Coordinates of C-alpha atoms in Angstrom, one line a residue:
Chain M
X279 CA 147.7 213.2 362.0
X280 CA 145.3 216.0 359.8
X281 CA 146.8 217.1 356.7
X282 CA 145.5 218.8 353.9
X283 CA 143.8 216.4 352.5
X284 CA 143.0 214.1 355.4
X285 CA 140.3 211.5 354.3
X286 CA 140.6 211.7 350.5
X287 CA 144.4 211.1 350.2
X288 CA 144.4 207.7 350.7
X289 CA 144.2 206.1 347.5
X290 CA 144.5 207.7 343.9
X291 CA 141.1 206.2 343.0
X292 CA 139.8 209.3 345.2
X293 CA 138.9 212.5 344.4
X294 CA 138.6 215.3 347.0
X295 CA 135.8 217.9 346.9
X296 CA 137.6 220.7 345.2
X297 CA 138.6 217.8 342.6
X298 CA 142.4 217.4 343.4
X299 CA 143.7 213.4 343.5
X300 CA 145.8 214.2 346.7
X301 CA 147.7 211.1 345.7
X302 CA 149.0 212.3 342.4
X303 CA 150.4 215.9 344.1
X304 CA 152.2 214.1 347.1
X305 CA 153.6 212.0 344.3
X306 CA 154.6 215.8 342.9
X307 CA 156.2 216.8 346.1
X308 CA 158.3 214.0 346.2
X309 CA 159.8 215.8 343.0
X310 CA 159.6 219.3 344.5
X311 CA 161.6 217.5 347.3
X312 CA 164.5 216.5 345.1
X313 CA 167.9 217.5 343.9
X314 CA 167.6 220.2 340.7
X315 CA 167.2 218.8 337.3
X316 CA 167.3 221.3 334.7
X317 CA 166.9 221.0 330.7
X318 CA 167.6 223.5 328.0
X319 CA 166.9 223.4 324.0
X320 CA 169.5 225.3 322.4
X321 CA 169.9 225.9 318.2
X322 CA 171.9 223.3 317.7
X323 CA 170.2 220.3 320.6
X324 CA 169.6 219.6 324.2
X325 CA 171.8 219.8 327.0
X326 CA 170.3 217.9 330.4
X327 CA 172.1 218.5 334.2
X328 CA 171.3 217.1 337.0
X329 CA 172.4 218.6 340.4
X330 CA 173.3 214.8 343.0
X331 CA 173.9 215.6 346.6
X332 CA 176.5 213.4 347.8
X333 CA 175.2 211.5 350.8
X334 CA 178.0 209.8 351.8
X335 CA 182.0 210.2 351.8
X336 CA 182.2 206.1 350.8
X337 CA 180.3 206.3 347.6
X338 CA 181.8 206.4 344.6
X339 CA 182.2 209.6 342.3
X340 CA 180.0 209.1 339.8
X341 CA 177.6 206.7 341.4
X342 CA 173.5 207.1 341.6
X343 CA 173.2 207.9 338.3
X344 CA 170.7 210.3 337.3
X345 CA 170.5 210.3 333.1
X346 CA 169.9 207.5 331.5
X347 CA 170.2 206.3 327.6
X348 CA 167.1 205.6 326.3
X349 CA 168.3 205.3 322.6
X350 CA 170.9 206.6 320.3
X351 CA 169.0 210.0 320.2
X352 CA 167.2 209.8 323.0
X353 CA 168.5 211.1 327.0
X354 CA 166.1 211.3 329.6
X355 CA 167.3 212.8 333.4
X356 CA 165.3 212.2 336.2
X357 CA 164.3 214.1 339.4
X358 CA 162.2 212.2 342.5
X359 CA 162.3 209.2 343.6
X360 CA 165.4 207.6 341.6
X361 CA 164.5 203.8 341.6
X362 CA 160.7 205.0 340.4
X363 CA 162.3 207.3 337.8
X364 CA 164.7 204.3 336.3
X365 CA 162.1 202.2 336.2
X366 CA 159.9 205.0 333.6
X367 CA 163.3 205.2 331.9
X368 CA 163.2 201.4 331.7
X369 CA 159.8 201.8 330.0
X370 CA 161.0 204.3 327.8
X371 CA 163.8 202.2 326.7
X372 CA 161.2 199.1 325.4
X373 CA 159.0 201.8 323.9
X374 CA 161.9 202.6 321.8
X375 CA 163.4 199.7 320.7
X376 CA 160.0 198.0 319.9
X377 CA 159.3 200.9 317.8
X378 CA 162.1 200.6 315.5
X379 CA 161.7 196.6 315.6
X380 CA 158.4 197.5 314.4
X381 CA 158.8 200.3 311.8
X382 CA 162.3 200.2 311.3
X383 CA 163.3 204.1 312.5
X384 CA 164.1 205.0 315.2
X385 CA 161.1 206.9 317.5
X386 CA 160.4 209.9 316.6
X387 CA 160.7 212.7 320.3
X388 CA 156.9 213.0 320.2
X389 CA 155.9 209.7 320.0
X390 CA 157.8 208.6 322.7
X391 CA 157.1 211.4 325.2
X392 CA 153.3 210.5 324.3
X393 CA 153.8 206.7 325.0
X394 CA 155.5 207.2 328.4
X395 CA 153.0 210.1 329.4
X396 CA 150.2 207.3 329.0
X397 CA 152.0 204.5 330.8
X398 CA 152.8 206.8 333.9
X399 CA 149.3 208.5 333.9
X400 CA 148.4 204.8 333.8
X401 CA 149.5 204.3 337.7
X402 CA 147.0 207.3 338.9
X403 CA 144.1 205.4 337.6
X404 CA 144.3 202.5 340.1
X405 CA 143.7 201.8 343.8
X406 CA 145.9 198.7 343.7
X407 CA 149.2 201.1 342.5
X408 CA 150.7 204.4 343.4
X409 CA 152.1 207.1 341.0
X410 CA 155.8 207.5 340.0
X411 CA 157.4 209.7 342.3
X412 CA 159.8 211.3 339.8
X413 CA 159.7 213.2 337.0
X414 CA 161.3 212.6 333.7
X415 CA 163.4 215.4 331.3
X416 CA 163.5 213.5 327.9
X417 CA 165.9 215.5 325.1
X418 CA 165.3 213.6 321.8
X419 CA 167.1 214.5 318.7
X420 CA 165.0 212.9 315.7
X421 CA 164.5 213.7 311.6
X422 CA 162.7 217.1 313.1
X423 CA 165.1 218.2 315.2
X424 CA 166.0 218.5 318.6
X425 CA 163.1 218.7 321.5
X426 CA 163.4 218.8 325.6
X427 CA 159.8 217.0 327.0
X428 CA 159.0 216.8 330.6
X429 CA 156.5 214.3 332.1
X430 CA 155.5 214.7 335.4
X431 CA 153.7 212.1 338.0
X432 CA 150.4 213.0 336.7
X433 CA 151.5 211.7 333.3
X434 CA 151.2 214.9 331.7
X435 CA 153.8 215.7 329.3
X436 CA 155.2 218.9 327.6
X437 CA 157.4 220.1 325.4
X438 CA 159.7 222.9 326.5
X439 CA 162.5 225.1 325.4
X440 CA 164.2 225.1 329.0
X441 CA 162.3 223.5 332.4
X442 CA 163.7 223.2 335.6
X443 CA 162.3 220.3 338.5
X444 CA 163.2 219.5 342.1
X445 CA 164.0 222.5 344.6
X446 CA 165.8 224.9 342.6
X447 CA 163.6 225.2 340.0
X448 CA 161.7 228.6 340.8
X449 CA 165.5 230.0 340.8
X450 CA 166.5 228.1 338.2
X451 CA 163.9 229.0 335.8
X452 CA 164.4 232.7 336.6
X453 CA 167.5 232.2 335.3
X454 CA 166.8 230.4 331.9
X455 CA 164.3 232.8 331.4
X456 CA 167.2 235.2 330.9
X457 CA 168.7 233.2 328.2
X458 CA 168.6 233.4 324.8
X459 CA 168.1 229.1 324.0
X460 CA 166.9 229.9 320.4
X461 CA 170.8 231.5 319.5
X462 CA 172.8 229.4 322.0
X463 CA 175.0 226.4 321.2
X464 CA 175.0 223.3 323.5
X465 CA 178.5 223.9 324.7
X466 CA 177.6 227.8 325.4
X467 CA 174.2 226.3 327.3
X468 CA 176.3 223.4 329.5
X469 CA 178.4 226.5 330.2
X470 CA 174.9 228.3 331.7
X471 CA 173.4 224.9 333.1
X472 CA 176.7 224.5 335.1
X473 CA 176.3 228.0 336.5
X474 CA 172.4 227.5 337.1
X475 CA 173.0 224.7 339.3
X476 CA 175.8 226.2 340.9
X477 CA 173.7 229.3 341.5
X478 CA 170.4 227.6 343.0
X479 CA 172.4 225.2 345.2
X480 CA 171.4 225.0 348.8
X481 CA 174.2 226.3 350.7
X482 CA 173.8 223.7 353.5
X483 CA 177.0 223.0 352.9
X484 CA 176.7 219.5 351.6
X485 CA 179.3 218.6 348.5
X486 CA 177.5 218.0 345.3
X487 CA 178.2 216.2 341.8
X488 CA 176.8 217.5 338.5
X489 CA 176.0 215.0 336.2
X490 CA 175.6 216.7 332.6
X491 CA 174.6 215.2 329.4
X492 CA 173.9 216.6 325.7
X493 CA 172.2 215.4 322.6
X494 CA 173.5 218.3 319.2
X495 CA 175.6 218.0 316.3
X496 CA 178.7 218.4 318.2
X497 CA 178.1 214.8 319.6
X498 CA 177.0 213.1 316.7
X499 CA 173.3 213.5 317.7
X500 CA 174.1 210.8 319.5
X501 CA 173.1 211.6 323.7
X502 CA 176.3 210.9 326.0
X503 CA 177.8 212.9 328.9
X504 CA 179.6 216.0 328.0
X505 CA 183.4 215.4 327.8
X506 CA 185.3 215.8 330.8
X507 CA 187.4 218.9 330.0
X508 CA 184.2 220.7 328.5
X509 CA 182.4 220.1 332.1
X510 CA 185.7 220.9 334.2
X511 CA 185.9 224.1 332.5
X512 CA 182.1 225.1 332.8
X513 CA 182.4 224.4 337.0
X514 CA 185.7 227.1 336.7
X515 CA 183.5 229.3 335.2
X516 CA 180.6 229.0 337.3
X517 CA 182.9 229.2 340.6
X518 CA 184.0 232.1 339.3
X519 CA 180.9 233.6 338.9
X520 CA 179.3 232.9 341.9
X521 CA 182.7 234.6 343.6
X522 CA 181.9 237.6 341.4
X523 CA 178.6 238.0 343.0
X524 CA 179.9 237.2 346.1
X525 CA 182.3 240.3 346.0
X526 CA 179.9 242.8 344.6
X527 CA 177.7 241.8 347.8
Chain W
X121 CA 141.7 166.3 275.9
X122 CA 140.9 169.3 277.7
X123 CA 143.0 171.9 276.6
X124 CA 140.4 174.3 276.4
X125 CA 138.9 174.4 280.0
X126 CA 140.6 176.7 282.2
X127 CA 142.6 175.0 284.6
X128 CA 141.1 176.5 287.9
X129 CA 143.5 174.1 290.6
X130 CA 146.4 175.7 289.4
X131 CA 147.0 178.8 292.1
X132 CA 146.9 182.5 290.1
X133 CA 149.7 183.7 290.1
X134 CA 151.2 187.2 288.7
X135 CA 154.3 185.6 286.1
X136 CA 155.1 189.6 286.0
X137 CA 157.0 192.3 284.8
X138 CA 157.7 195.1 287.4
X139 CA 159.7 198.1 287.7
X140 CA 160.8 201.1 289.7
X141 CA 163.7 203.6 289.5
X142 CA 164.4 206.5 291.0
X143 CA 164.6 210.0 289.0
X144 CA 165.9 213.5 289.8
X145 CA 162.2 214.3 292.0
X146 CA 160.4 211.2 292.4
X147 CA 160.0 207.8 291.2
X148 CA 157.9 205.9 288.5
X149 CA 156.8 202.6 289.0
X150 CA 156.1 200.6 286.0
X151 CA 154.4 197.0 285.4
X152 CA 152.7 195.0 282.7
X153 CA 148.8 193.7 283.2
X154 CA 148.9 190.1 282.8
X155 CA 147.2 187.2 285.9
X156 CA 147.7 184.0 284.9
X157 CA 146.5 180.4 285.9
X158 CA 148.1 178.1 284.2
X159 CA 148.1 178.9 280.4
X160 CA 144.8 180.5 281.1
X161 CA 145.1 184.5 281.4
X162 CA 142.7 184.9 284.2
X163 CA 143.3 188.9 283.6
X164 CA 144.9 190.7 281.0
X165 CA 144.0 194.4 282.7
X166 CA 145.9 193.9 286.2
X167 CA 146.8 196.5 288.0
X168 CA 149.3 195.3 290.2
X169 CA 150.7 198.7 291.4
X170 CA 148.5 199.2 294.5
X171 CA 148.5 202.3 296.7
X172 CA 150.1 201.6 300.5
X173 CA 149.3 205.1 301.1
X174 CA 149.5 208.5 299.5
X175 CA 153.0 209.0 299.1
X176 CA 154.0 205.3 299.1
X177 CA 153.0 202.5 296.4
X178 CA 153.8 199.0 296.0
X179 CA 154.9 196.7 293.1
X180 CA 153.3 193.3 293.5
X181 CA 154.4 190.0 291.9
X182 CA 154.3 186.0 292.9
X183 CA 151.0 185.0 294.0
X184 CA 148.4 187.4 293.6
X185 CA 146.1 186.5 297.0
X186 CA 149.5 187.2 299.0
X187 CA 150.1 190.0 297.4
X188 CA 147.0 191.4 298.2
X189 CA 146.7 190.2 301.7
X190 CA 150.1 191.8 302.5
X191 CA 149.2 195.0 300.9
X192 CA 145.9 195.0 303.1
X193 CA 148.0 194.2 306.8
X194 CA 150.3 196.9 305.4
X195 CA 147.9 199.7 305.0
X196 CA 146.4 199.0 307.9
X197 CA 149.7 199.1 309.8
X198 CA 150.4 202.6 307.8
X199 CA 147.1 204.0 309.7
X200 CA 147.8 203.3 313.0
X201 CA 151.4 204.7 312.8
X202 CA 149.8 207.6 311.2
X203 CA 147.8 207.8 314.3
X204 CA 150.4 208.3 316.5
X205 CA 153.4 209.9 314.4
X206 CA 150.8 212.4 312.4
X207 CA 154.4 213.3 309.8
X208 CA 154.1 211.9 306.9
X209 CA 155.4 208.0 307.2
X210 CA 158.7 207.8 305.0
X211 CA 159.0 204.9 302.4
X212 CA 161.8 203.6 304.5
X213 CA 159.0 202.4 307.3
X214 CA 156.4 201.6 304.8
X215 CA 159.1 199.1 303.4
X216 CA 159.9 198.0 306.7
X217 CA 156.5 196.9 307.2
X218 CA 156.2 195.3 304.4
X219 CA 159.7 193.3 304.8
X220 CA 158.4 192.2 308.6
X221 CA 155.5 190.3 307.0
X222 CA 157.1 188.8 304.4
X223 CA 159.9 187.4 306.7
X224 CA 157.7 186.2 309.5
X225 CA 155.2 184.5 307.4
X226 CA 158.0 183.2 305.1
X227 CA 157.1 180.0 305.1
X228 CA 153.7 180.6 303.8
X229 CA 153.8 183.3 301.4
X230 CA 154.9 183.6 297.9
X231 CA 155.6 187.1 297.1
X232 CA 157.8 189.4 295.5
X233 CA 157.1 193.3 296.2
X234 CA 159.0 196.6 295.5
X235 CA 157.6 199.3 297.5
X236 CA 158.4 202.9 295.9
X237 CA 157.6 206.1 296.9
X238 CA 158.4 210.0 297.9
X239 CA 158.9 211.3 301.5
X240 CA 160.3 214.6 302.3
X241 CA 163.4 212.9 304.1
X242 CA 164.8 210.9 301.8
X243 CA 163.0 212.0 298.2
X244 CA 162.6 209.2 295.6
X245 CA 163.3 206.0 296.9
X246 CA 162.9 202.3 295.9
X247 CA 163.1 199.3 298.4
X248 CA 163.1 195.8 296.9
X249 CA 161.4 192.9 299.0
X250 CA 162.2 189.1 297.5
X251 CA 160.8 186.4 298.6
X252 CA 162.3 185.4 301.8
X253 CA 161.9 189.1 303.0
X254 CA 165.3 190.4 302.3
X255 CA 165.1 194.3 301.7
X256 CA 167.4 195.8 299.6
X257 CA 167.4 199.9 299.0
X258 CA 168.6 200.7 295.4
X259 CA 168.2 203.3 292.4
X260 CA 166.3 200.8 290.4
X261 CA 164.7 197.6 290.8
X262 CA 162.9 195.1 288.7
X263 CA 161.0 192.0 289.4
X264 CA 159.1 189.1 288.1
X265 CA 159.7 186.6 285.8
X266 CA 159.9 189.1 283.1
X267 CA 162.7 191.1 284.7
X268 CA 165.4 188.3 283.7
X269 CA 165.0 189.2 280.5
X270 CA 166.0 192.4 281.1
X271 CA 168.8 192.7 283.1
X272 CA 171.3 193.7 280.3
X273 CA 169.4 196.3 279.1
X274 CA 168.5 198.1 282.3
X275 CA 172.9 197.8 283.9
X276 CA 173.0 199.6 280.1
X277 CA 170.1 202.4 279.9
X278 CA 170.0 203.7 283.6
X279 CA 171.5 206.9 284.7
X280 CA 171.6 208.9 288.1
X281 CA 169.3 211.7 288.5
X282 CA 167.6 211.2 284.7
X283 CA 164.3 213.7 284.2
X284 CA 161.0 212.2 284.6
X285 CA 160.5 211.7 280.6
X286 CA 164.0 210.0 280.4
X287 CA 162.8 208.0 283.5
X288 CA 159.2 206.8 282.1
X289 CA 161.0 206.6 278.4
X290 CA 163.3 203.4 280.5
X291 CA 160.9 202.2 282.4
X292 CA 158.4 201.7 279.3
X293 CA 161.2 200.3 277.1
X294 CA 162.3 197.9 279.9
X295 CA 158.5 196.8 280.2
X296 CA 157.8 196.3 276.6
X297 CA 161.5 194.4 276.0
X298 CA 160.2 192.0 279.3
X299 CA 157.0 191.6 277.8
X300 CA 158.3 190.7 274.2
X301 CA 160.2 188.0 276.0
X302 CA 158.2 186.7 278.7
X303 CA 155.3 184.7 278.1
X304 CA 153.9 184.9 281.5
X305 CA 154.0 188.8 281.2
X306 CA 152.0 190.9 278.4
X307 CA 148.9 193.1 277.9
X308 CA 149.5 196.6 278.4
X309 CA 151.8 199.1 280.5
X310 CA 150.9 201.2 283.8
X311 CA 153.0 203.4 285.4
X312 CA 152.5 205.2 288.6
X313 CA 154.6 208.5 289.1
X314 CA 155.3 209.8 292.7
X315 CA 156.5 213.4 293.0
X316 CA 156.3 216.2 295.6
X317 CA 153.4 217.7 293.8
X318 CA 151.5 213.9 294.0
X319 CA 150.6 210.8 292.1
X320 CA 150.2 210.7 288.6
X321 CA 149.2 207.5 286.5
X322 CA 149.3 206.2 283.0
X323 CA 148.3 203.7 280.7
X324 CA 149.4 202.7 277.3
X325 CA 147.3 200.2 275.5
X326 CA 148.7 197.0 274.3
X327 CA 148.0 198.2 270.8
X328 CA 150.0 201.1 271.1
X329 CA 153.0 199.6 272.4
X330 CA 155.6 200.0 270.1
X331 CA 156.6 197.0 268.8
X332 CA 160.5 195.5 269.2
X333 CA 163.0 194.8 266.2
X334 CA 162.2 191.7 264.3
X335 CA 158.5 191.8 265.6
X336 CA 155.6 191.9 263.4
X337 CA 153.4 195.4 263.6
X338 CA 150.5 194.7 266.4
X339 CA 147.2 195.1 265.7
X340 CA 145.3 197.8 266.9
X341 CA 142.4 197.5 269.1
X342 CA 138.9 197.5 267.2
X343 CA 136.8 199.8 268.8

């Protein structure tokens, strides 16, 4: 079978000629591949929602979680492969609570996005392991505020006011690019996130689950998922919305 | 008998007066001067507050070589998080530090520290570290054998949110009451003063002390 990058893709210790490690971007398309993830900063914290395609009528609602708890303060939702992304997540967690066993605080946002950036650009330095297929949203909410990282397969890692992953997120970020994050609070932005999802969903006609989580003074700046009647009422809206645009059509 | 030669098996140990409190800005962290083996006073200029880093200092009292060792780990432990965190470290973490020493190596060591200090966080704060590594966060603290002396007179004299001249006027009167007293504590006074704007110390010669009711005038220091 030739591909693109038959003959240099077959370990991450390789380079190809124009300088691309073909592992590391197959590793990206299994993110590209995914479900949407999207993450937006508002004012007042970070709101994280994860778009789950439900592959089976016997699972249970809820199930294949998506966000995990990394801390108190800290969220992180993942997009790609989901056992590769819990296992970064697990990493995250020991990052964090060796921190504050250490120096007594708890991690401060960019500390932690830098220690899990090293330890998964750590797997596209060796023939003997491959990269992380997934990519992880962290929110953090530390003594300097609120702060939405991504890192990525490659192990690069950014900070971001809104980002969207998986394959909605062209749509998707056309859309946050129309908000206003700076002025909006997290229960206005899980509101938009709902609607984003909503929006960019494939209509292949498979039922889907949101899972939605936010880290901002309304919760404490503690990260949980967003109460239920707050998340039923942002799906209304977004139906509604997407009717709208159905009628002026 | 040989009452004269120093007794050098006896360990050096800091039988101290220290203090730190809290004041509307900053702290001031006050101790006396005196290292002493035995009867001996192997120093009688001490400066036991040592820097942890800019915005943090440290108290020391017990043995002086644990002391020092644990101040050294310390500020080596300060750099690397600096490395990483690049803010400021807040005197909470310093003190954290300093309290994970003291309780793993508990068995070893023999030291009693107050680490003070100004972060933009949290502002003046004192933590208290005693000798199996319990940390305590309060207003005030004082240490060393010296300290018993004046418990009663520090409960009475302290105030929330005094100015820094009411703060060094307590801290220097709890010092020289302790040194009166104590005969393990003595020579002269340093403070350290840790503010916003930055560190600022002083010294007031054991001459110039003023001496306590009933006490005969001290001498002055011939040039």
């Amino acid at each position: 079978m030739s591909g693109i990058g038959t003959g240099y893709d077959l370990s991450a210790t390789t380079y190809s000629p124009d300088g691309k490690i073909f592992q590391t971007e197959y590793a990206q398309k299994a993110v590209d591949n995914s479900s949407t993830v999207i993450g937006l900063r508002c004012k007042d914290g970070v709101v994280l929602a994860c778009e789950k395609l439900v592959l089976s009528k016997l699972l249970v609602e809820g199930s294949n979680r998506r966000i995990h708890n990394v801390d108190r303060h800290v969220g992180v939702a993942v997009a790609g492969l989901a056992p590769d992304g819990r296992m970064v997540a697990n990493r995250a967690w020991d990052e964090a609570s060796s921190y504050k066993r250490v120096y007594g605080e708890p991690i401060p946002g960019h500390v932690l996005c830098e220690r899990v950036g090293s330890y998964v650009h750590m797997f596209n330095l060796y023939w003997s392991l491959r990269p992380y297929g997934a990519t992880l949203l962290l929110a953090t909410y530390d003594k300097n505020g609120p702060a939405l990282y991504a890192v990525d397969p490659s192990g690069s890692s950014l900070r971001y006011f809104g980002t969207a992953v998986g394959k909605g997120r062209q749509a998707a970020k056309n859309e946050i690019e129309k908000l206003k994050l700076a002025e909006m609070s997290c229960r206005e932005a899980v509101v938009e996130a709902v609607k984003i999802l909503h929006k960019v969903h494939d209509e292949d006609g498979k039922k889907f689950e949101l899972e939605v989580s936010w880290i901002c003074d309304e919760s404490n700046k503690q990260h949980q998922r967003v109460p239920a009647e707050l998340l039923a009422d942002a799906e209304r809206q977004a139906k509604a919305a997407l009717e709208d645009s159905d009628m002026d059509d | 008998m040989d009452t004269m030669t120093p007794s050098t098996s006896m360990p050096v140990s800091m039988g101290t007066s220290i203090i730190a409190v809290t004041f509307n800005g900053g702290v001031i962290l006050g101790a006396d001067s005196r290292t002493s083996t035995g009867n001996y006073i192997a120093n009688r200029v001490t400066d036991k507050i040592t820097p942890l880093c800019d915005n943090v200092y440290t108290l020391r009292s017990g043995s002086a070589a644990d002391t020092q060792a644990i101040a050294g780990y310390v500020q080596h432990f300060i750099a690397q998080h600096q490395a990483e965190e690049g803010d400021q470290i807040t005197v909470k973490t310093v003190a954290n530090l300093v309290k994970m020493m003291a309780y793993n190596n508990k068995d070893f060591l023999q030291a009693g520290l107050i680490v003070a200090g100004f972060d933009k966080h949290g502002g003046g704060q004192v933590y208290s570290i005693s000798l199996g590594g319990t940390l305590t966060a309060t207003p005030f603290a004082m240490s060393g054998s010296g300290s018993t002396y004046v418990n009663g007179f520090c409960d009475k004299n302290w105030r929330e949110g005094m100015s820094e001249a009411e703060a060094m006027d307590f801290v220097t009167r709890a010092l020289k009451y302790a040194m009166t007293w104590d005969a393990s504590s003595g020579g002269c006074i340093r403070t350290v003063t840790i503010t916003a704007a930055g560190v600022k110390r002083q010294f007031i010669q054991g001459g110039l002390i003023p001496p306590t009711y009933g006490e005969l005038p001290r001498e002055q220091v011939v040039a």
